Amino acid sequence: MEEIILENLNKFLDNNNLGRFSQILNEIYVHPQYEYIEVYYDSWKGKFREKYGFIITGSYSGYRECDSISNGLHKLGSEGWNLILSQPSIRTRTDILEYAYIFNRKKTPLFDDLIISEYGDSSLLKKLHKSPLDNKTIKEEALEEYKYDVYAFQQLKKLSEKAYVILKIANLISDNLNNLMDLENWSMEEIMEIPSMELDIANEVINFIQEFQW
């Protein structure tokens, strides 16, 4: 990452853009602007199961899944977020003392505009300014469940990720597999009516159901 930044910066300086470079330095070091987030550790209902991690408000609002407070704080710090304050949360219950953590990060709009205008690519910005959130689409969460689900490493390991995602979103894969067992009595036409179902996936599902050891 540092090599890419230096390479692009050298190209920029070679183009005699010292005036704009001084503006960027002023933006970053002399009169920086900041964005702020407040995070606290809690649980929330995901699309398929309960999750644990940071609930974030402020410049961004959403979730960051992590297995512990220290792990979450470390990840945010490694992504350029500076912890500036921790204080008892207004959400604190009588039995548990909860803390809210305040982070800030410098905003560099002129530098960001420069990267896009000079190189026409915003992918570098995404790496430089990674969002503190990991809000996922329902497909991404279903794929995550494929890796998380204990059956994926046992009975369901013969079911492809794509088939699993389609069935999971359709609520046909549950913790006890009862819904999946019901597919044994479905016709090909009924299986093809499942949202996003494709013929090759339908055949895979039928073969899987026939071979599954209930």
mmCIF file of C-alpha atoms in Angstrom:
data_model
loop_
_atom_site.group_PDB
_atom_site.id
_atom_site.type_symbol
_atom_site.label_atom_id
_atom_site.label_comp_id
_atom_site.label_asym_id
_atom_site.label_seq_id
_atom_site.Cartn_x
_atom_site.Cartn_y
_atom_site.Cartn_z
ATOM 1 C CA MET A 1 0.000 0.000 0.000
ATOM 2 C CA GLU A 2 2.756 2.482 0.979
ATOM 3 C CA GLU A 3 4.601 1.770 -2.282
ATOM 4 C CA ILE A 4 1.473 2.554 -4.332
ATOM 5 C CA ILE A 5 0.942 5.818 -2.473
ATOM 6 C CA LEU A 6 4.568 6.885 -2.946
ATOM 7 C CA GLU A 7 4.510 5.943 -6.623
ATOM 8 C CA ASN A 8 1.378 8.000 -7.234
ATOM 9 C CA LEU A 9 2.758 10.887 -5.180
ATOM 10 C CA ASN A 10 5.967 10.924 -7.209
ATOM 11 C CA LYS A 11 3.966 11.046 -10.429
ATOM 12 C CA PHE A 12 1.982 13.917 -9.005
ATOM 13 C CA LEU A 13 5.102 15.886 -8.027
ATOM 14 C CA ASP A 14 6.728 15.226 -11.397
ATOM 15 C CA ASN A 15 3.808 17.116 -12.938
ATOM 16 C CA ASN A 16 4.869 20.296 -11.108
ATOM 17 C CA ASN A 17 1.814 20.316 -8.876
ATOM 18 C CA LEU A 18 3.652 21.790 -5.881
ATOM 19 C CA GLY A 19 0.903 24.359 -5.329
ATOM 20 C CA ARG A 20 -1.770 21.723 -4.873
ATOM 21 C CA PHE A 21 0.641 19.596 -2.865
ATOM 22 C CA SER A 22 1.069 22.437 -0.371
ATOM 23 C CA GLN A 23 -2.717 22.650 -0.141
ATOM 24 C CA ILE A 24 -2.866 18.964 0.693
ATOM 25 C CA LEU A 25 -0.241 19.351 3.418
ATOM 26 C CA ASN A 26 -2.240 22.240 4.852
ATOM 27 C CA GLU A 27 -5.375 20.116 4.710
ATOM 28 C CA ILE A 28 -3.763 17.192 6.502
ATOM 29 C CA TYR A 29 -1.431 18.822 9.027
ATOM 30 C CA VAL A 30 -2.352 22.480 9.553
ATOM 31 C CA HIS A 31 -6.139 22.689 9.323
ATOM 32 C CA PRO A 32 -7.359 19.091 9.262
ATOM 33 C CA GLN A 33 -11.031 18.198 9.248
ATOM 34 C CA TYR A 34 -12.255 15.181 11.145
ATOM 35 C CA GLU A 35 -15.030 12.607 11.015
ATOM 36 C CA TYR A 36 -16.182 10.948 14.223
ATOM 37 C CA ILE A 37 -17.807 7.665 15.189
ATOM 38 C CA GLU A 38 -19.089 6.305 18.489
ATOM 39 C CA VAL A 39 -19.018 2.553 19.016
ATOM 40 C CA TYR A 40 -20.173 0.209 21.746
ATOM 41 C CA TYR A 41 -20.050 -3.557 22.037
ATOM 42 C CA ASP A 42 -23.382 -5.374 21.898
ATOM 43 C CA SER A 43 -25.358 -7.995 20.008
ATOM 44 C CA TRP A 44 -27.903 -7.636 17.240
ATOM 45 C CA LYS A 45 -30.114 -9.891 15.155
ATOM 46 C CA GLY A 46 -28.454 -10.670 11.872
ATOM 47 C CA LYS A 47 -30.381 -11.919 8.880
ATOM 48 C CA PHE A 48 -29.885 -15.517 10.016
ATOM 49 C CA ARG A 49 -28.482 -15.485 13.574
ATOM 50 C CA GLU A 50 -27.531 -13.264 16.472
ATOM 51 C CA LYS A 51 -24.227 -11.449 16.015
ATOM 52 C CA TYR A 52 -21.795 -9.729 18.360
ATOM 53 C CA GLY A 53 -19.561 -6.740 17.830
ATOM 54 C CA PHE A 54 -19.558 -2.963 17.554
ATOM 55 C CA ILE A 55 -22.685 -0.937 16.898
ATOM 56 C CA ILE A 56 -21.509 2.293 15.248
ATOM 57 C CA THR A 57 -23.104 5.729 15.050
ATOM 58 C CA GLY A 58 -21.850 9.105 13.904
ATOM 59 C CA SER A 59 -20.252 9.657 10.489
ATOM 60 C CA TYR A 60 -21.241 6.056 9.766
ATOM 61 C CA SER A 61 -24.106 4.034 11.192
ATOM 62 C CA GLY A 62 -24.141 0.272 11.200
ATOM 63 C CA TYR A 63 -22.282 -2.742 12.535
ATOM 64 C CA ARG A 64 -18.796 -4.215 12.779
ATOM 65 C CA GLU A 65 -18.765 -7.848 13.786
ATOM 66 C CA CYS A 66 -15.900 -8.861 16.096
ATOM 67 C CA ASP A 67 -15.391 -11.502 18.763
ATOM 68 C CA SER A 68 -14.201 -9.135 21.521
ATOM 69 C CA ILE A 69 -13.864 -5.442 22.378
ATOM 70 C CA SER A 70 -10.071 -5.542 22.225
ATOM 71 C CA ASN A 71 -10.109 -7.229 18.809
ATOM 72 C CA GLY A 72 -12.559 -4.638 17.466
ATOM 73 C CA LEU A 73 -10.549 -1.711 18.840
ATOM 74 C CA HIS A 74 -7.377 -3.115 17.311
ATOM 75 C CA LYS A 75 -8.972 -3.468 13.864
ATOM 76 C CA LEU A 76 -10.332 0.081 13.894
ATOM 77 C CA GLY A 77 -6.935 1.395 14.968
ATOM 78 C CA SER A 78 -5.168 -0.467 12.172
ATOM 79 C CA GLU A 79 -7.556 1.166 9.688
ATOM 80 C CA GLY A 80 -6.615 4.705 10.688
ATOM 81 C CA TRP A 81 -9.240 5.391 13.352
ATOM 82 C CA ASN A 82 -7.862 7.086 16.483
ATOM 83 C CA LEU A 83 -9.408 6.314 19.861
ATOM 84 C CA ILE A 84 -9.834 9.692 21.573
ATOM 85 C CA LEU A 85 -12.245 8.917 24.404
ATOM 86 C CA SER A 86 -13.915 6.081 26.258
ATOM 87 C CA GLN A 87 -16.710 6.766 28.693
ATOM 88 C CA PRO A 88 -19.629 4.988 30.371
ATOM 89 C CA SER A 89 -22.399 4.634 27.834
ATOM 90 C CA ILE A 90 -25.803 6.205 28.396
ATOM 91 C CA ARG A 91 -27.050 2.691 27.605
ATOM 92 C CA THR A 92 -25.372 1.370 30.778
ATOM 93 C CA ARG A 93 -27.618 -1.025 32.668
ATOM 94 C CA THR A 94 -27.625 -1.372 36.430
ATOM 95 C CA ASP A 95 -25.967 -4.784 36.291
ATOM 96 C CA ILE A 96 -23.341 -4.159 33.586
ATOM 97 C CA LEU A 97 -21.142 -1.102 33.050
ATOM 98 C CA GLU A 98 -20.925 -0.503 29.310
ATOM 99 C CA TYR A 99 -18.488 1.823 27.596
ATOM 100 C CA ALA A 100 -18.826 3.942 24.502
ATOM 101 C CA TYR A 101 -15.658 4.519 22.460
ATOM 102 C CA ILE A 102 -15.169 7.685 20.439
ATOM 103 C CA PHE A 103 -12.894 7.580 17.374
ATOM 104 C CA ASN A 104 -11.874 10.208 14.867
ATOM 105 C CA ARG A 105 -10.111 10.149 11.520
ATOM 106 C CA LYS A 106 -8.736 12.975 9.378
ATOM 107 C CA LYS A 107 -10.703 13.881 6.279
ATOM 108 C CA THR A 108 -8.709 14.783 3.189
ATOM 109 C CA PRO A 109 -11.225 15.808 0.498
ATOM 110 C CA LEU A 110 -8.668 17.619 -1.687
ATOM 111 C CA PHE A 111 -6.317 14.634 -1.658
ATOM 112 C CA ASP A 112 -9.196 12.268 -2.402
ATOM 113 C CA ASP A 113 -10.376 14.414 -5.321
ATOM 114 C CA LEU A 114 -6.822 14.503 -6.628
ATOM 115 C CA ILE A 115 -6.473 10.708 -6.637
ATOM 116 C CA ILE A 116 -9.710 10.325 -8.593
ATOM 117 C CA SER A 117 -9.020 13.161 -11.055
ATOM 118 C CA GLU A 118 -5.424 12.117 -11.726
ATOM 119 C CA TYR A 119 -5.896 8.377 -11.927
ATOM 120 C CA GLY A 120 -9.630 7.935 -12.477
ATOM 121 C CA ASP A 121 -9.749 5.128 -9.942
ATOM 122 C CA SER A 122 -11.415 5.182 -6.536
ATOM 123 C CA SER A 123 -10.172 1.716 -5.482
ATOM 124 C CA LEU A 124 -7.106 3.268 -3.836
ATOM 125 C CA LEU A 125 -9.365 5.494 -1.755
ATOM 126 C CA LYS A 126 -11.289 2.479 -0.508
ATOM 127 C CA LYS A 127 -8.030 1.000 0.744
ATOM 128 C CA LEU A 128 -6.922 4.282 2.299
ATOM 129 C CA HIS A 129 -10.258 5.063 3.947
ATOM 130 C CA LYS A 130 -11.745 1.696 4.820
ATOM 131 C CA SER A 131 -15.244 2.001 6.234
ATOM 132 C CA PRO A 132 -15.593 0.972 9.897
ATOM 133 C CA LEU A 133 -18.753 -0.902 8.940
ATOM 134 C CA ASP A 134 -19.169 -4.432 7.682
ATOM 135 C CA ASN A 135 -22.871 -4.319 6.874
ATOM 136 C CA LYS A 136 -23.485 -7.215 4.516
ATOM 137 C CA THR A 137 -26.108 -7.979 1.919
ATOM 138 C CA ILE A 138 -28.338 -10.975 2.509
ATOM 139 C CA LYS A 139 -26.291 -12.941 -0.059
ATOM 140 C CA GLU A 140 -23.045 -12.089 1.716
ATOM 141 C CA GLU A 141 -24.510 -13.133 5.057
ATOM 142 C CA ALA A 142 -25.811 -16.377 3.577
ATOM 143 C CA LEU A 143 -22.346 -17.138 2.183
ATOM 144 C CA GLU A 144 -20.909 -16.366 5.599
ATOM 145 C CA GLU A 145 -23.359 -18.844 7.097
ATOM 146 C CA TYR A 146 -22.087 -21.527 4.725
ATOM 147 C CA LYS A 147 -18.679 -21.183 6.373
ATOM 148 C CA TYR A 148 -20.172 -20.807 9.840
ATOM 149 C CA ASP A 149 -22.805 -23.547 9.731
ATOM 150 C CA VAL A 150 -21.576 -26.705 11.442
ATOM 151 C CA TYR A 151 -23.388 -28.800 8.838
ATOM 152 C CA ALA A 152 -21.303 -27.199 6.092
ATOM 153 C CA PHE A 153 -18.326 -29.087 7.481
ATOM 154 C CA GLN A 154 -20.248 -32.297 7.936
ATOM 155 C CA GLN A 155 -23.334 -33.352 6.014
ATOM 156 C CA LEU A 156 -23.698 -30.204 3.891
ATOM 157 C CA LYS A 157 -20.112 -30.064 2.688
ATOM 158 C CA LYS A 158 -21.249 -31.705 -0.559
ATOM 159 C CA LEU A 159 -23.625 -28.821 -1.242
ATOM 160 C CA SER A 160 -22.038 -25.991 -3.237
ATOM 161 C CA GLU A 161 -21.834 -22.461 -1.849
ATOM 162 C CA LYS A 162 -24.210 -21.175 -4.528
ATOM 163 C CA ALA A 163 -26.845 -23.822 -3.782
ATOM 164 C CA TYR A 164 -26.507 -23.238 -0.046
ATOM 165 C CA VAL A 165 -26.952 -19.454 -0.452
ATOM 166 C CA ILE A 166 -30.110 -19.861 -2.568
ATOM 167 C CA LEU A 167 -31.663 -22.307 -0.106
ATOM 168 C CA LYS A 168 -30.584 -20.294 2.930
ATOM 169 C CA ILE A 169 -32.131 -17.066 1.640
ATOM 170 C CA ALA A 170 -35.321 -18.989 0.860
ATOM 171 C CA ASN A 171 -35.304 -20.161 4.505
ATOM 172 C CA LEU A 172 -34.968 -23.785 3.413
ATOM 173 C CA ILE A 173 -31.864 -24.489 5.485
ATOM 174 C CA SER A 174 -32.435 -24.210 9.216
ATOM 175 C CA ASP A 175 -30.452 -25.275 12.264
ATOM 176 C CA ASN A 176 -32.257 -28.621 12.542
ATOM 177 C CA LEU A 177 -32.533 -29.231 8.774
ATOM 178 C CA ASN A 178 -36.283 -29.863 8.979
ATOM 179 C CA ASN A 179 -36.996 -27.485 6.086
ATOM 180 C CA LEU A 180 -34.338 -29.119 3.961
ATOM 181 C CA MET A 181 -35.874 -32.539 4.640
ATOM 182 C CA ASP A 182 -39.181 -31.224 3.266
ATOM 183 C CA LEU A 183 -37.548 -30.763 -0.150
ATOM 184 C CA GLU A 184 -37.512 -34.529 -0.476
ATOM 185 C CA ASN A 185 -41.183 -34.316 -1.482
ATOM 186 C CA TRP A 186 -40.805 -31.356 -3.854
ATOM 187 C CA SER A 187 -41.072 -31.731 -7.615
ATOM 188 C CA MET A 188 -38.564 -30.229 -10.028
ATOM 189 C CA GLU A 189 -41.149 -27.568 -10.935
ATOM 190 C CA GLU A 190 -41.559 -26.568 -7.285
ATOM 191 C CA ILE A 191 -37.807 -26.387 -6.737
ATOM 192 C CA MET A 192 -37.406 -24.218 -9.851
ATOM 193 C CA GLU A 193 -39.849 -21.722 -8.301
ATOM 194 C CA ILE A 194 -37.395 -20.971 -5.476
ATOM 195 C CA PRO A 195 -36.089 -17.392 -6.012
ATOM 196 C CA SER A 196 -32.816 -17.226 -8.017
ATOM 197 C CA MET A 197 -32.950 -20.984 -8.674
ATOM 198 C CA GLU A 198 -31.168 -22.221 -11.800
ATOM 199 C CA LEU A 199 -31.546 -25.558 -13.557
ATOM 200 C CA ASP A 200 -28.054 -26.826 -12.716
ATOM 201 C CA ILE A 201 -28.521 -25.837 -9.064
ATOM 202 C CA ALA A 202 -31.944 -27.511 -8.972
ATOM 203 C CA ASN A 203 -30.391 -30.751 -10.242
ATOM 204 C CA GLU A 204 -27.649 -30.430 -7.636
ATOM 205 C CA VAL A 205 -30.241 -29.970 -4.884
ATOM 206 C CA ILE A 206 -32.258 -32.988 -6.045
ATOM 207 C CA ASN A 207 -29.137 -35.181 -6.169
ATOM 208 C CA PHE A 208 -28.062 -33.920 -2.768
ATOM 209 C CA ILE A 209 -31.471 -34.682 -1.214
ATOM 210 C CA GLN A 210 -31.468 -38.189 -2.696
ATOM 211 C CA GLU A 211 -27.961 -38.945 -1.370
ATOM 212 C CA PHE A 212 -28.349 -37.218 2.009
ATOM 213 C CA GLN A 213 -28.203 -39.489 5.061
ATOM 214 C CA TRP A 214 -31.173 -38.334 7.168
#
